[in-house]
Coordinates of C-alpha atoms in Angstrom, one line a residue:
M1 CA -1.5 0.5 6.8
M2 CA 1.8 2.3 7.5
G3 CA 5.3 2.8 6.3
A4 CA 7.2 3.1 9.6
A5 CA 10.9 3.2 10.2
L6 CA 12.7 0.2 11.8
P7 CA 11.8 0.0 15.5
L8 CA 14.4 0.7 18.1
P9 CA 14.8 -1.4 21.2
A10 CA 13.1 -0.3 24.5
Q11 CA 16.3 0.8 26.1
D12 CA 17.6 4.3 25.4
R13 CA 20.4 4.4 22.8
P14 CA 23.5 6.4 23.7
E15 CA 25.2 8.1 20.7
P16 CA 28.3 6.2 19.5
R17 CA 31.4 7.0 21.5
P18 CA 33.7 9.7 20.1
Q19 CA 36.5 7.4 19.2
Q20 CA 34.0 5.2 17.3
L21 CA 32.8 8.2 15.3
Q22 CA 36.3 9.1 14.4
G23 CA 37.2 5.7 13.0
G24 CA 36.8 3.0 15.7
S25 CA 38.4 2.2 19.0
E26 CA 41.4 0.5 17.5
S27 CA 43.8 1.8 14.8
S28 CA 46.4 0.3 12.5
P29 CA 50.2 1.1 13.0
E30 CA 50.1 3.2 9.9
M31 CA 47.2 5.2 11.2
A32 CA 48.9 5.6 14.6
E33 CA 52.1 6.9 12.9
A34 CA 50.0 9.4 10.9
E35 CA 48.3 10.6 14.0
E36 CA 51.7 11.3 15.7
E37 CA 52.8 13.4 12.7
A38 CA 49.6 15.4 12.5
E39 CA 49.4 18.9 14.0
P40 CA 47.4 19.0 17.3
E41 CA 45.0 21.5 15.8
S42 CA 44.2 19.3 12.8
P43 CA 40.5 18.8 12.2
P44 CA 39.1 15.3 12.9
A45 CA 39.0 12.8 10.0
P46 CA 35.8 12.6 7.9
L47 CA 33.3 10.1 9.2
T48 CA 34.0 7.4 6.7
F49 CA 35.9 4.6 8.6
G50 CA 35.1 2.3 11.4
L51 CA 31.7 2.4 13.0
A52 CA 30.5 5.8 11.9
G53 CA 30.0 5.1 8.2
P54 CA 28.0 1.9 8.5
Y55 CA 26.1 3.2 11.5
L56 CA 25.0 6.4 9.8
A57 CA 24.2 4.6 6.5
A58 CA 22.2 2.0 8.4
R59 CA 20.1 4.7 10.2
M60 CA 19.4 6.4 6.9
A61 CA 18.4 3.1 5.3
A62 CA 16.2 2.3 8.3
V63 CA 14.4 5.6 8.0
E64 CA 13.7 4.9 4.3
N65 CA 12.5 1.3 5.1
N66 CA 15.3 0.0 2.9
F67 CA 15.7 -3.2 4.9
T68 CA 18.2 -4.9 2.7
A69 CA 20.7 -2.0 2.9
A70 CA 19.9 -1.4 6.6
A71 CA 20.7 -5.1 7.4
R72 CA 24.0 -4.9 5.5
Y73 CA 25.2 -1.7 7.3
F74 CA 24.0 -2.7 10.8
V75 CA 25.8 -6.0 10.5
Q76 CA 29.0 -4.0 9.5
A77 CA 28.4 -1.8 12.5
V78 CA 28.1 -4.8 14.8
A79 CA 31.4 -6.1 13.5
H80 CA 33.0 -2.9 14.7
D81 CA 31.3 -3.0 18.2
P82 CA 30.2 -6.6 18.8
Q83 CA 29.1 -5.9 22.4
D84 CA 26.7 -3.1 21.6
R85 CA 23.2 -4.3 22.4
Y86 CA 21.5 -1.5 20.4
L87 CA 23.5 -2.3 17.3
Q88 CA 22.8 -6.0 17.7
D89 CA 19.0 -5.5 18.1
S90 CA 18.9 -3.1 15.2
A91 CA 20.8 -5.6 13.0
L92 CA 18.3 -8.3 14.1
V93 CA 15.3 -6.1 13.1
A94 CA 16.8 -5.2 9.8
L95 CA 17.8 -8.8 8.9
I96 CA 14.4 -10.2 9.8
S97 CA 12.6 -7.4 7.9
A98 CA 14.7 -8.1 4.9
G99 CA 13.8 -11.8 5.1
E100 CA 17.2 -13.0 6.1
V101 CA 15.9 -14.9 9.1
N102 CA 18.7 -17.5 9.1
R103 CA 21.3 -14.8 9.4
A104 CA 19.2 -13.3 12.2
V105 CA 19.3 -16.7 14.0
Q106 CA 23.1 -16.8 13.7
L107 CA 23.4 -13.3 15.2
A108 CA 20.9 -14.2 18.0
N109 CA 23.1 -17.2 18.9
Q110 CA 26.1 -14.9 19.1
I111 CA 24.2 -12.6 21.4
A112 CA 23.2 -15.5 23.6
A113 CA 26.8 -16.7 23.8
Q114 CA 27.7 -13.3 25.3
G115 CA 25.4 -14.1 28.2
E116 CA 23.0 -11.1 27.9
P117 CA 20.2 -11.9 25.4
T118 CA 17.9 -9.1 24.3
E119 CA 14.1 -9.6 24.2
L120 CA 14.3 -9.8 20.4
S121 CA 17.2 -12.2 20.3
Q122 CA 15.4 -14.4 22.7
L123 CA 12.3 -14.4 20.5
V124 CA 14.4 -15.3 17.5
L125 CA 16.0 -18.2 19.3
R126 CA 12.6 -19.5 20.4
S127 CA 11.4 -19.3 16.9
E128 CA 14.5 -21.4 15.9
L129 CA 13.4 -24.0 18.4
V130 CA 9.9 -24.0 16.8
H131 CA 11.5 -24.3 13.3
E132 CA 13.5 -27.3 14.5
G133 CA 10.6 -28.9 16.2
N134 CA 12.5 -28.8 19.6
W135 CA 9.4 -28.6 21.7
E136 CA 10.9 -29.6 25.0
G137 CA 13.6 -27.1 24.5
L138 CA 11.0 -24.3 23.8
I139 CA 9.1 -25.3 26.9
A140 CA 12.2 -25.2 29.0
S141 CA 13.3 -21.8 27.5
I142 CA 9.9 -20.2 28.4
D143 CA 9.8 -21.9 31.8
E144 CA 13.3 -20.7 32.7
T145 CA 12.5 -17.0 32.3
G146 CA 8.8 -17.0 33.2
T147 CA 6.2 -15.0 31.2
G148 CA 7.2 -11.4 30.7
E149 CA 5.3 -8.3 31.6
G150 CA 2.4 -6.9 29.5
A151 CA -0.6 -8.7 28.0
E152 CA 0.9 -9.0 24.6
T153 CA 4.1 -10.7 25.9
Q154 CA 2.1 -13.0 28.2
L155 CA -0.2 -13.9 25.3
L156 CA 2.7 -14.6 22.9
E157 CA 4.8 -16.7 25.3
G158 CA 1.8 -18.5 26.8
M159 CA 0.5 -19.5 23.3
M160 CA 3.9 -20.6 22.2
R161 CA 4.2 -22.7 25.3
A162 CA 0.7 -24.2 24.8
W163 CA 1.5 -25.2 21.2
A164 CA 4.9 -26.6 22.3
L165 CA 3.1 -28.8 24.7
M166 CA 1.0 -30.1 21.8
G167 CA 4.2 -30.8 19.9
A168 CA 5.7 -32.6 22.9
G169 CA 2.7 -35.0 23.0
R170 CA 1.3 -33.4 26.2
A171 CA -2.1 -32.6 24.7
Q172 CA -4.1 -32.3 27.9
E173 CA -1.5 -30.0 29.4
A174 CA -1.7 -27.9 26.2
L175 CA -5.5 -27.6 26.3
D176 CA -5.3 -26.7 30.0
E177 CA -2.7 -24.0 29.1
F178 CA -5.1 -22.5 26.4
E179 CA -7.9 -22.6 28.9
R180 CA -5.7 -20.6 31.4
L181 CA -4.9 -18.0 28.7
V182 CA -8.5 -17.5 27.9
K183 CA -8.8 -15.7 31.3
L184 CA -6.3 -13.0 30.3
P185 CA -8.1 -9.7 29.8
G186 CA -9.2 -8.8 26.2
V187 CA -7.8 -11.8 24.4
A188 CA -10.4 -14.6 24.9
P189 CA -11.5 -14.8 21.2
V190 CA -7.9 -15.1 20.0
V191 CA -7.1 -17.8 22.5
Q192 CA -10.4 -19.7 21.9
Y193 CA -9.6 -19.8 18.1
H194 CA -6.3 -21.5 18.9
L195 CA -8.0 -23.8 21.4
A196 CA -10.4 -24.8 18.7
L197 CA -7.5 -25.7 16.4
A198 CA -5.8 -27.7 19.1
R199 CA -9.0 -29.6 19.9
A200 CA -9.4 -30.4 16.2
M201 CA -5.8 -31.6 16.1
V202 CA -6.6 -34.2 18.8
G203 CA -9.8 -35.3 17.2
D204 CA -12.3 -33.3 19.3
Y205 CA -14.2 -31.9 16.3
E206 CA -17.4 -31.3 18.3
G207 CA -15.6 -29.2 20.8
A208 CA -13.8 -27.3 18.1
E209 CA -17.0 -26.7 16.1
A210 CA -18.7 -25.4 19.3
L211 CA -16.0 -22.8 19.6
L212 CA -15.8 -21.7 16.0
S213 CA -19.5 -21.4 15.6
N214 CA -19.2 -18.3 17.7
S215 CA -18.8 -15.4 15.2
A216 CA -16.5 -13.6 17.6
I217 CA -14.0 -16.4 17.4
G218 CA -13.9 -17.7 13.8
S219 CA -15.0 -14.8 11.6
H220 CA -11.9 -14.5 9.4
L221 CA -10.6 -16.5 6.4
L222 CA -8.6 -19.0 8.3
G223 CA -11.5 -19.4 10.8
F224 CA -14.0 -20.1 8.0
T225 CA -11.6 -22.5 6.4
A226 CA -11.0 -24.4 9.7
R227 CA -14.7 -24.6 10.5
A228 CA -15.6 -25.9 7.1
E229 CA -12.9 -28.6 7.4
I230 CA -14.1 -29.5 10.9
L231 CA -17.8 -29.7 9.7
A232 CA -16.5 -32.0 6.9
Q233 CA -15.0 -34.4 9.5
L234 CA -18.4 -34.4 11.3
E235 CA -20.2 -35.3 8.0
R236 CA -22.0 -32.0 8.0
R237 CA -21.0 -30.9 4.5
D238 CA -24.3 -29.1 3.8
E239 CA -23.7 -26.8 6.8
A240 CA -20.1 -26.2 5.6
I241 CA -21.3 -25.2 2.1
A242 CA -24.0 -22.9 3.6
M243 CA -21.4 -21.3 5.9
I244 CA -19.1 -20.6 3.0
D245 CA -21.9 -19.2 0.9
S246 CA -22.7 -16.8 3.7
V247 CA -19.2 -15.3 3.8
Q248 CA -19.2 -11.8 2.4
G249 CA -17.0 -11.4 -0.7
V250 CA -16.5 -15.2 -1.0
E251 CA -16.4 -14.9 -4.8
A252 CA -12.9 -13.3 -4.4
E253 CA -11.5 -15.9 -2.0
P254 CA -10.0 -18.8 -4.1
Q255 CA -9.2 -20.8 -0.9
L256 CA -12.8 -20.9 0.2
L257 CA -14.1 -21.5 -3.4
A258 CA -11.8 -24.5 -3.9
L259 CA -12.9 -25.9 -0.5
R260 CA -16.5 -25.4 -1.4
A261 CA -16.0 -27.3 -4.7
K262 CA -14.4 -30.2 -2.8
L263 CA -17.3 -30.3 -0.3
E264 CA -19.9 -30.4 -3.2
S265 CA -18.0 -33.2 -5.0
D266 CA -17.6 -35.3 -1.8
E267 CA -13.8 -35.3 -2.1
P268 CA -12.0 -36.3 1.1
I269 CA -11.2 -33.2 3.1
P270 CA -8.6 -33.4 5.8
F271 CA -8.2 -31.0 8.7
D272 CA -5.1 -29.1 7.7
V273 CA -5.5 -25.5 8.6
V274 CA -2.7 -26.4 11.1
K275 CA -0.7 -29.4 10.2
T276 CA 1.9 -29.0 13.0
P277 CA 2.3 -27.0 16.2
A278 CA 4.7 -24.8 14.2
D279 CA 1.7 -23.7 12.0
G280 CA -0.2 -22.9 15.2
I281 CA 2.6 -20.7 16.4
A282 CA 2.9 -19.1 13.0
Q283 CA -0.8 -18.1 13.3
V284 CA -0.1 -16.6 16.7
F285 CA 2.6 -14.4 15.0
L286 CA 0.1 -13.6 12.3
T287 CA -2.5 -12.5 14.8
L288 CA -0.1 -10.2 16.5
A289 CA 1.1 -8.8 13.2
S290 CA -2.4 -8.1 12.1
A291 CA -3.3 -6.4 15.4
L292 CA -0.1 -4.3 15.4
A293 CA -0.5 -3.3 11.7
N294 CA -4.1 -2.2 12.2
S295 CA -3.7 -0.4 15.5
P296 CA -4.5 3.4 15.6
D297 CA -0.7 4.0 15.9
P298 CA 0.6 1.2 13.6
E299 CA 3.5 -0.7 15.1
P300 CA 6.5 -1.5 13.0
L301 CA 7.1 -4.7 14.9
A302 CA 4.2 -6.1 12.8
L303 CA 6.8 -6.8 10.1
I304 CA 8.9 -8.8 12.5
H305 CA 6.1 -11.1 13.6
A306 CA 4.9 -11.5 10.0
R307 CA 8.4 -12.5 8.8
L308 CA 8.8 -15.1 11.6
A309 CA 5.3 -16.4 10.7
V310 CA 6.3 -16.9 7.1
W311 CA 9.5 -18.6 8.2
L312 CA 7.6 -21.1 10.4
S313 CA 4.7 -21.7 8.0
P314 CA 5.6 -20.8 4.4
D315 CA 2.6 -22.6 2.9
T316 CA 0.0 -20.6 4.8
A317 CA -1.4 -18.2 2.2
E318 CA -2.9 -15.7 4.7
I319 CA 0.6 -15.3 6.2
R320 CA 2.2 -14.7 2.9
L321 CA -0.5 -12.1 2.0
M322 CA 0.0 -10.2 5.3
M323 CA 3.8 -10.2 4.6
A324 CA 3.4 -8.9 1.1
Q325 CA 1.0 -6.2 2.1
L326 CA 3.2 -4.9 5.0
L327 CA 6.1 -4.7 2.6
Q328 CA 4.0 -3.0 0.0
D329 CA 2.8 -0.4 2.5
R330 CA 6.4 0.4 3.2
Q331 CA 7.1 0.8 -0.5
Q332 CA 9.4 -2.2 -0.5
F333 CA 8.0 -3.7 -3.7
D334 CA 11.1 -5.7 -4.6
L335 CA 10.8 -7.5 -1.3
A336 CA 7.0 -7.9 -1.6
E337 CA 7.2 -9.4 -5.1
P338 CA 8.4 -12.9 -4.0
E339 CA 5.5 -13.1 -1.5
F340 CA 3.0 -12.3 -4.3
D341 CA 4.8 -14.8 -6.6
A342 CA 4.4 -17.5 -3.8
L343 CA 0.7 -16.8 -3.6
R344 CA 0.3 -17.1 -7.4
R345 CA 2.2 -20.5 -7.3
M346 CA -0.1 -21.7 -4.6
G347 CA -3.1 -20.7 -6.6
Q348 CA -4.0 -18.1 -3.9
M349 CA -3.9 -14.9 -5.9
R350 CA -6.4 -12.7 -4.1
P351 CA -8.2 -10.2 -6.4
I352 CA -8.7 -7.6 -3.6
A353 CA -5.0 -7.8 -2.6
E354 CA -3.9 -7.7 -6.3
L355 CA -6.0 -4.6 -6.9
S356 CA -4.4 -2.9 -3.9
R357 CA -1.0 -4.0 -5.2
I358 CA -1.7 -2.6 -8.7
D359 CA -2.8 0.7 -7.2
A360 CA 0.3 0.9 -5.0
L361 CA 2.6 0.2 -7.9
S362 CA 0.9 2.8 -10.0
R363 CA 1.2 5.5 -7.2
A364 CA 4.9 4.6 -6.9
D365 CA 5.4 5.3 -10.6
R366 CA 6.1 1.7 -11.4
A367 CA 3.8 1.6 -14.3
D368 CA 5.3 -1.4 -16.1
E369 CA 5.0 -3.6 -13.1
A370 CA 1.5 -2.3 -12.4
E371 CA 0.4 -3.1 -16.0
K372 CA 2.0 -6.6 -15.8
A373 CA 0.1 -7.2 -12.6
A374 CA -3.2 -6.0 -14.1
L375 CA -2.7 -8.3 -17.1
S376 CA -2.0 -11.2 -14.8
L377 CA -5.2 -10.4 -12.8
T378 CA -7.4 -10.2 -15.9
A379 CA -5.9 -13.5 -17.1
A380 CA -6.6 -15.2 -13.8
Y381 CA -10.0 -13.6 -13.2
P382 CA -11.4 -12.8 -16.7
D383 CA -14.9 -12.4 -15.3
L384 CA -13.9 -9.8 -12.6
P385 CA -14.9 -6.4 -13.8
Q386 CA -12.7 -4.6 -11.3
A387 CA -9.7 -6.2 -12.9
W388 CA -10.6 -4.8 -16.3
I389 CA -11.3 -1.4 -14.8
A390 CA -7.8 -1.4 -13.1
Q391 CA -6.2 -2.3 -16.5
G392 CA -8.1 0.5 -18.2
D393 CA -7.1 3.0 -15.5
L394 CA -3.4 2.1 -15.9
L395 CA -3.5 2.6 -19.6
R396 CA -5.4 5.9 -19.2
Q397 CA -2.9 7.2 -16.7
Q398 CA -0.2 6.5 -19.2
E399 CA -2.2 8.4 -21.8
K400 CA -2.8 5.3 -23.8
F401 CA -6.4 6.4 -24.2
A402 CA -7.4 4.3 -27.3
Q403 CA -5.9 1.2 -25.7
A404 CA -7.9 1.8 -22.5
V405 CA -11.3 1.8 -24.2
P406 CA -11.5 -2.0 -24.8
A407 CA -10.6 -2.7 -21.1
Y408 CA -13.5 -0.5 -20.0
D409 CA -15.7 -2.1 -22.7
K410 CA -15.1 -5.5 -21.1
A411 CA -15.8 -4.2 -17.6
L412 CA -19.1 -2.7 -18.6
T413 CA -20.1 -5.9 -20.4
L414 CA -19.4 -7.9 -17.2
L415 CA -21.4 -5.3 -15.2
K416 CA -24.5 -5.5 -17.4
D417 CA -26.5 -7.6 -14.8
A418 CA -25.1 -5.7 -11.8
P419 CA -26.9 -2.8 -10.1
P420 CA -26.7 0.2 -12.4
E421 CA -24.8 2.2 -9.8
A422 CA -21.8 -0.1 -10.3
S423 CA -21.3 1.2 -13.8
W424 CA -21.0 4.9 -13.2
F425 CA -17.2 4.9 -12.8
P426 CA -16.2 2.8 -15.8
L427 CA -18.6 4.9 -17.9
Y428 CA -16.9 8.0 -16.6
A429 CA -13.4 6.6 -17.2
R430 CA -14.3 5.3 -20.6
G431 CA -15.8 8.7 -21.4
I432 CA -12.4 10.3 -20.6
A433 CA -10.5 7.8 -22.7
L434 CA -12.9 8.3 -25.6
E435 CA -12.8 12.1 -25.4
R436 CA -9.0 12.1 -25.2
S437 CA -8.7 9.7 -28.2
G438 CA -10.9 12.0 -30.4
Q439 CA -14.2 10.1 -30.1
F440 CA -16.3 12.8 -28.5
D441 CA -19.8 11.5 -29.6
R442 CA -19.3 8.2 -27.8
A443 CA -17.6 10.0 -24.9
E444 CA -20.6 12.3 -24.5
E445 CA -23.0 9.4 -24.3
D446 CA -20.9 7.7 -21.6
L447 CA -20.5 10.9 -19.6
L448 CA -24.2 11.7 -19.7
A449 CA -25.0 8.1 -18.7
A450 CA -22.6 8.4 -15.8
I451 CA -24.1 11.7 -14.7
E452 CA -27.6 10.1 -14.7
L453 CA -26.3 7.6 -12.2
R454 CA -24.2 10.1 -10.2
P455 CA -25.8 13.5 -10.7
D456 CA -23.7 15.0 -7.8
Q457 CA -20.3 13.8 -8.8
A458 CA -18.3 17.0 -9.0
S459 CA -15.4 15.8 -11.2
L460 CA -17.8 14.2 -13.7
L461 CA -19.9 17.3 -14.0
N462 CA -16.7 19.3 -14.5
Y463 CA -15.4 17.1 -17.2
L464 CA -18.5 17.1 -19.4
G465 CA -19.2 20.8 -18.7
Y466 CA -15.8 21.9 -19.7
S467 CA -15.8 19.6 -22.8
W468 CA -18.9 21.4 -24.0
I469 CA -17.4 24.8 -23.3
D470 CA -14.3 23.9 -25.1
R471 CA -16.4 22.9 -28.2
S472 CA -18.7 25.9 -27.9
E473 CA -21.7 23.5 -27.4
N474 CA -24.5 23.7 -24.8
L475 CA -22.9 26.7 -23.3
D476 CA -25.5 27.6 -20.7
Q477 CA -25.9 24.0 -19.5
A478 CA -22.2 23.5 -19.4
L479 CA -21.6 26.6 -17.3
E480 CA -24.3 25.4 -14.9
M481 CA -22.7 22.0 -14.6
I482 CA -19.3 23.5 -13.7
K483 CA -20.9 25.9 -11.2
K484 CA -22.6 22.9 -9.6
A485 CA -19.3 21.1 -9.5
A486 CA -17.7 24.0 -7.8
E487 CA -20.5 24.1 -5.2
L488 CA -20.1 20.4 -4.5
S489 CA -16.3 20.6 -4.2
P490 CA -15.5 24.2 -3.3
G491 CA -11.9 23.7 -2.6
D492 CA -11.0 21.8 -5.7
G493 CA -8.4 23.8 -7.7
Y494 CA -9.0 21.9 -10.9
I495 CA -12.7 22.7 -10.9
L496 CA -12.1 26.3 -10.0
D497 CA -9.7 26.5 -12.9
S498 CA -12.4 25.1 -15.2
L499 CA -15.0 27.5 -13.9
A500 CA -12.7 30.5 -14.4
W501 CA -11.7 29.3 -17.8
A502 CA -15.4 28.7 -18.8
Y503 CA -16.1 32.4 -18.0
Y504 CA -13.0 33.3 -20.0
R505 CA -14.0 31.3 -23.0
L506 CA -17.5 33.0 -22.8
G507 CA -15.9 36.4 -22.7
R508 CA -17.0 37.1 -19.1
Y509 CA -13.5 38.1 -18.0
E510 CA -14.3 40.0 -14.9
E511 CA -16.2 37.0 -13.5
A512 CA -13.3 34.8 -14.3
V513 CA -10.9 36.6 -12.0
A514 CA -12.2 35.5 -8.6
P515 CA -12.4 31.7 -9.2
M516 CA -9.0 31.7 -11.0
E517 CA -7.4 33.5 -8.0
Q518 CA -8.9 30.9 -5.8
A519 CA -7.5 28.1 -8.0
I520 CA -4.0 29.6 -7.8
G521 CA -4.3 29.6 -4.0
T522 CA -4.6 25.8 -4.0
M523 CA -2.4 25.1 -7.1
S524 CA 0.3 27.7 -7.0
Q525 CA 2.9 25.3 -8.4
D526 CA 0.8 24.4 -11.5
P527 CA 2.1 26.1 -14.6
L528 CA -1.2 25.9 -16.4
V529 CA -3.1 27.7 -13.7
N530 CA -0.5 30.4 -13.6
D531 CA -0.7 30.7 -17.3
H532 CA -4.5 31.0 -17.2
L533 CA -4.4 33.7 -14.5
G534 CA -2.1 35.6 -16.7
D535 CA -4.5 35.4 -19.6
I536 CA -7.4 36.5 -17.5
Y537 CA -5.4 39.5 -16.0
W538 CA -4.5 40.6 -19.5
K539 CA -8.1 40.6 -20.6
V540 CA -9.2 42.8 -17.7
G541 CA -6.4 45.2 -18.4
R542 CA -4.0 44.1 -15.7
H543 CA -1.1 43.7 -18.1
R544 CA 1.8 44.0 -15.7
E545 CA 0.2 41.3 -13.4
A546 CA -0.4 39.1 -16.4
E547 CA 3.3 39.2 -17.3
I548 CA 4.2 38.3 -13.8
Q549 CA 2.0 35.2 -13.9
W550 CA 3.3 34.1 -17.3
K551 CA 6.9 34.5 -16.1
R552 CA 6.0 32.4 -13.0
A553 CA 4.4 29.7 -15.3
L554 CA 7.7 29.6 -17.2
S555 CA 9.7 29.3 -14.0
L556 CA 7.8 26.1 -13.2
E557 CA 9.4 24.6 -16.2
P558 CA 6.4 23.4 -18.3
T559 CA 7.3 21.0 -21.1
D560 CA 6.1 20.9 -24.7
S561 CA 4.5 17.5 -24.0
G562 CA 2.3 18.9 -21.2
D563 CA -0.8 21.2 -21.3
V564 CA 1.3 24.3 -21.3
D565 CA 3.3 25.4 -24.4
P566 CA 6.3 27.4 -23.1
D567 CA 6.9 28.9 -26.5
R568 CA 3.4 30.3 -26.6
I569 CA 4.0 31.9 -23.1
R570 CA 7.2 33.5 -24.4
A571 CA 5.3 34.8 -27.4
K572 CA 2.7 36.4 -25.1
L573 CA 5.5 38.0 -23.1
D574 CA 7.0 39.3 -26.3
R575 CA 4.0 40.5 -28.3
G576 CA 1.0 40.4 -25.9
L577 CA -2.0 38.1 -25.7
D578 CA -4.2 39.9 -28.2
A579 CA -1.6 39.5 -31.0
I580 CA -1.2 35.8 -30.2
L581 CA -5.0 35.2 -30.2
A582 CA -5.4 37.0 -33.5
E583 CA -2.7 34.8 -35.1
E584 CA -4.3 31.7 -33.7
T585 CA -7.7 32.7 -35.0
A586 CA -6.3 33.3 -38.4
K587 CA -4.8 29.8 -38.4
G588 CA -7.9 28.2 -37.0
Q589 CA -6.1 27.1 -33.8
P590 CA -7.7 26.6 -30.4
H591 CA -6.9 29.2 -27.7
G592 CA -5.4 27.1 -24.9
T593 CA -7.0 24.5 -22.6
A594 CA -8.0 24.0 -18.9
H595 CA -8.2 21.3 -16.3
A596 CA -11.2 19.6 -17.8
S597 CA -9.3 16.4 -17.9
T598 CA -9.6 15.2 -14.4
P599 CA -6.1 14.0 -13.2
A600 CA -5.8 10.2 -12.9
S601 CA -5.4 10.4 -9.1
Q602 CA -8.6 12.5 -8.7
A603 CA -10.5 10.1 -11.0
E604 CA -9.4 7.1 -8.9
A605 CA -10.3 8.8 -5.7
S606 CA -13.8 9.2 -7.1
N607 CA -14.3 5.5 -7.6
D608 CA -16.2 4.6 -4.5

């Protein structure tokens, strides 16, 4: 999904008025006196008072998806210009995105009191009517303005009205309204799903089942759940169990698994996918949020609909999950965490969503949180191999190689009865962890087993090939492996570096030049590649160019803890490479390294 900035309202936004940017339209007596004493040519005051400061801070926070800060600053800006519709709408967007829906309702009421509601403020006030169960008030609000333009607006307002009719006890009118909405272009399956829920609420389970049996209408988690509950009311439990068993990936859906267990044990099963019309409207918001989030050009208003859905139906796990994922996609992990916590409390931790969350936390350099999430996942789902692989990957990325091995051991044990292809990545990952923790014999076994399963996996071939080169073992086979890896992934700078370094370690310096120059073209900011190119240039007699590359490697600020030793580079610049190699040989030290260790990000990308 996407990480978009806060949406702006449809109307064009004029820039703040000059007097606002200079400190607001009103000034204190002290400020007025100071202005009289100032020279006419004095420069304007810095933009730190009045509207300008909060406005600019809010815009910056909005661009960065920092919804909490954006809400604070936009509210401050509204206080300086309480009639500005742009600022009001922006404050509403930020407040809702930050989860402060009650404050958004207060602001929406202030806007309404001014007599010119915005489209967003009107939506918030209608959501408040739903929250209060004021169904007649909601019907009147929609009827007063009529349905808006555009299919999305007509669908939203029409569905809200239909559910409000259900809440007001006017069931037949509600069903008729749903039937009318079915005729809108392109939305029939969505409306028919809600029509099925409404029919089930009034006891027409046969009619509801007839609709949900259509795969175009009910083929999603809430649809499967609703249909299973409806079949239970019709005393057709065997069909419900068979339907759940046919759901792809059902083993990772705790909601369906728990429902299946109840069906098998003949426990009473109520129809409660929607308990109230508010739950139905929340699912309307969820549908819109999902559509907007998954559109080719993802729409940031998805977050608004998801927040309102959570507010109206906080116990619906699917809504919580959508909310958490939208926040996670925007790198707002602190706001997403309460949603994930709510899912855990509800017993609705979703393995697929948790794996995505762990990956997102890791990529955001929040390793401690990612590791905690991985431990929680393995505790909740100890028989899920992907959970153990995720834990091993996190430990390996933190260079805790010895600690990562047992996690991969557990994953491979759980995969022993799975198709062999499923084991290639944990074998590869465990091979890396074993090699880096000094257990090369075991690592070699794993890497060879993984290559047997994936003979055309470039990073895998590269890793074992260079490991052999580095140990002066199986040199011809190793070089062929790295050549094949380079052919399979010709633009991969890491593999080109390994190929060049393999030639270098074999004394084939002239052949090393071209692939290393290609590697530097893709990884010019990598100090190790620059260092390597310097060594190769030195060996082919291009000493001046070698010194330039070593100096560039130093300018990229390598650290002692990385693959490049800055002191060694300085020694080469001072005494030349040949002298350094002679000293290292006399001491029995290795001569540098290469990118045989596939970076964590590349290894994860290979796990498909």
